[in-house]
């Protein structure tokens, strides 16, 4: 194994390797790389949470995407739920830094809940994401309007899926 001084760099490289493998059509390789990154980042966050929790949350988000892509909806849901929990904690202490990450993770949580047959949970998550993106877009429209639009589209889909055509 790598000396501890290089563990964070190795985890970051594994996270990037996962993204690249996914982009080249290697879902199994992408999943293996992100699982290893998450393991390393868990260890780092356990020893220095203030430094590594955000990295762990980002890798958990990526793990959710890879698990979803390899047909593991329950595993994908578990990973994104953990990422949302971590981003909530981070956004509570540094909202200017982490609110956008929380909103993005809530959007992903909505998708995962929808995919596992929880329309009410999916709706709740996307409503929260839209609220956060509205706030972000109000202060930085050039940066967040596209994310708001994407979340509003997802909100429409979720409302339609819960029998609210007028809200959709």
PDB file of C-alpha atoms in Angstrom, residues 91 95-96 99-100 102-103 127-141 144-145 148:
ATOM      1  CA  UNK A  91     -23.384  23.033   4.277  1.00  0.00           C
ATOM      2  CA  UNK A  95     -23.085  27.128   3.251  1.00  0.00           C
ATOM      3  CA  UNK A  96     -21.293  29.290   0.698  1.00  0.00           C
ATOM      4  CA  UNK A  99     -24.812  24.334  -0.702  1.00  0.00           C
ATOM      5  CA  UNK A 100     -24.351  23.670  -4.418  1.00  0.00           C
ATOM      6  CA  UNK A 102     -25.834  19.496  -1.384  1.00  0.00           C
ATOM      7  CA  UNK A 103     -28.313  20.575  -4.058  1.00  0.00           C
ATOM      8  CA  UNK A 127     -38.214  19.929  -3.940  1.00  0.00           C
ATOM      9  CA  UNK A 128     -35.364  20.607  -1.535  1.00  0.00           C
ATOM     10  CA  UNK A 129     -32.859  20.703  -4.407  1.00  0.00           C
ATOM     11  CA  UNK A 130     -35.027  23.219  -6.296  1.00  0.00           C
ATOM     12  CA  UNK A 131     -35.278  25.420  -3.212  1.00  0.00           C
ATOM     13  CA  UNK A 132     -31.502  25.447  -2.842  1.00  0.00           C
ATOM     14  CA  UNK A 133     -30.888  26.062  -6.549  1.00  0.00           C
ATOM     15  CA  UNK A 134     -33.385  28.950  -6.506  1.00  0.00           C
ATOM     16  CA  UNK A 135     -31.384  30.568  -3.715  1.00  0.00           C
ATOM     17  CA  UNK A 136     -28.110  29.949  -5.525  1.00  0.00           C
ATOM     18  CA  UNK A 137     -29.454  31.212  -8.869  1.00  0.00           C
ATOM     19  CA  UNK A 138     -30.767  34.357  -7.203  1.00  0.00           C
ATOM     20  CA  UNK A 139     -27.244  35.283  -6.126  1.00  0.00           C
ATOM     21  CA  UNK A 140     -25.279  33.843  -9.081  1.00  0.00           C
ATOM     22  CA  UNK A 141     -27.622  33.345 -12.038  1.00  0.00           C
ATOM     23  CA  UNK A 144     -26.710  28.185 -11.269  1.00  0.00           C
ATOM     24  CA  UNK A 145     -29.607  28.883 -13.654  1.00  0.00           C
ATOM     25  CA  UNK A 148     -32.073  25.167 -11.469  1.00  0.00           C
TER      26      UNK A 148
END
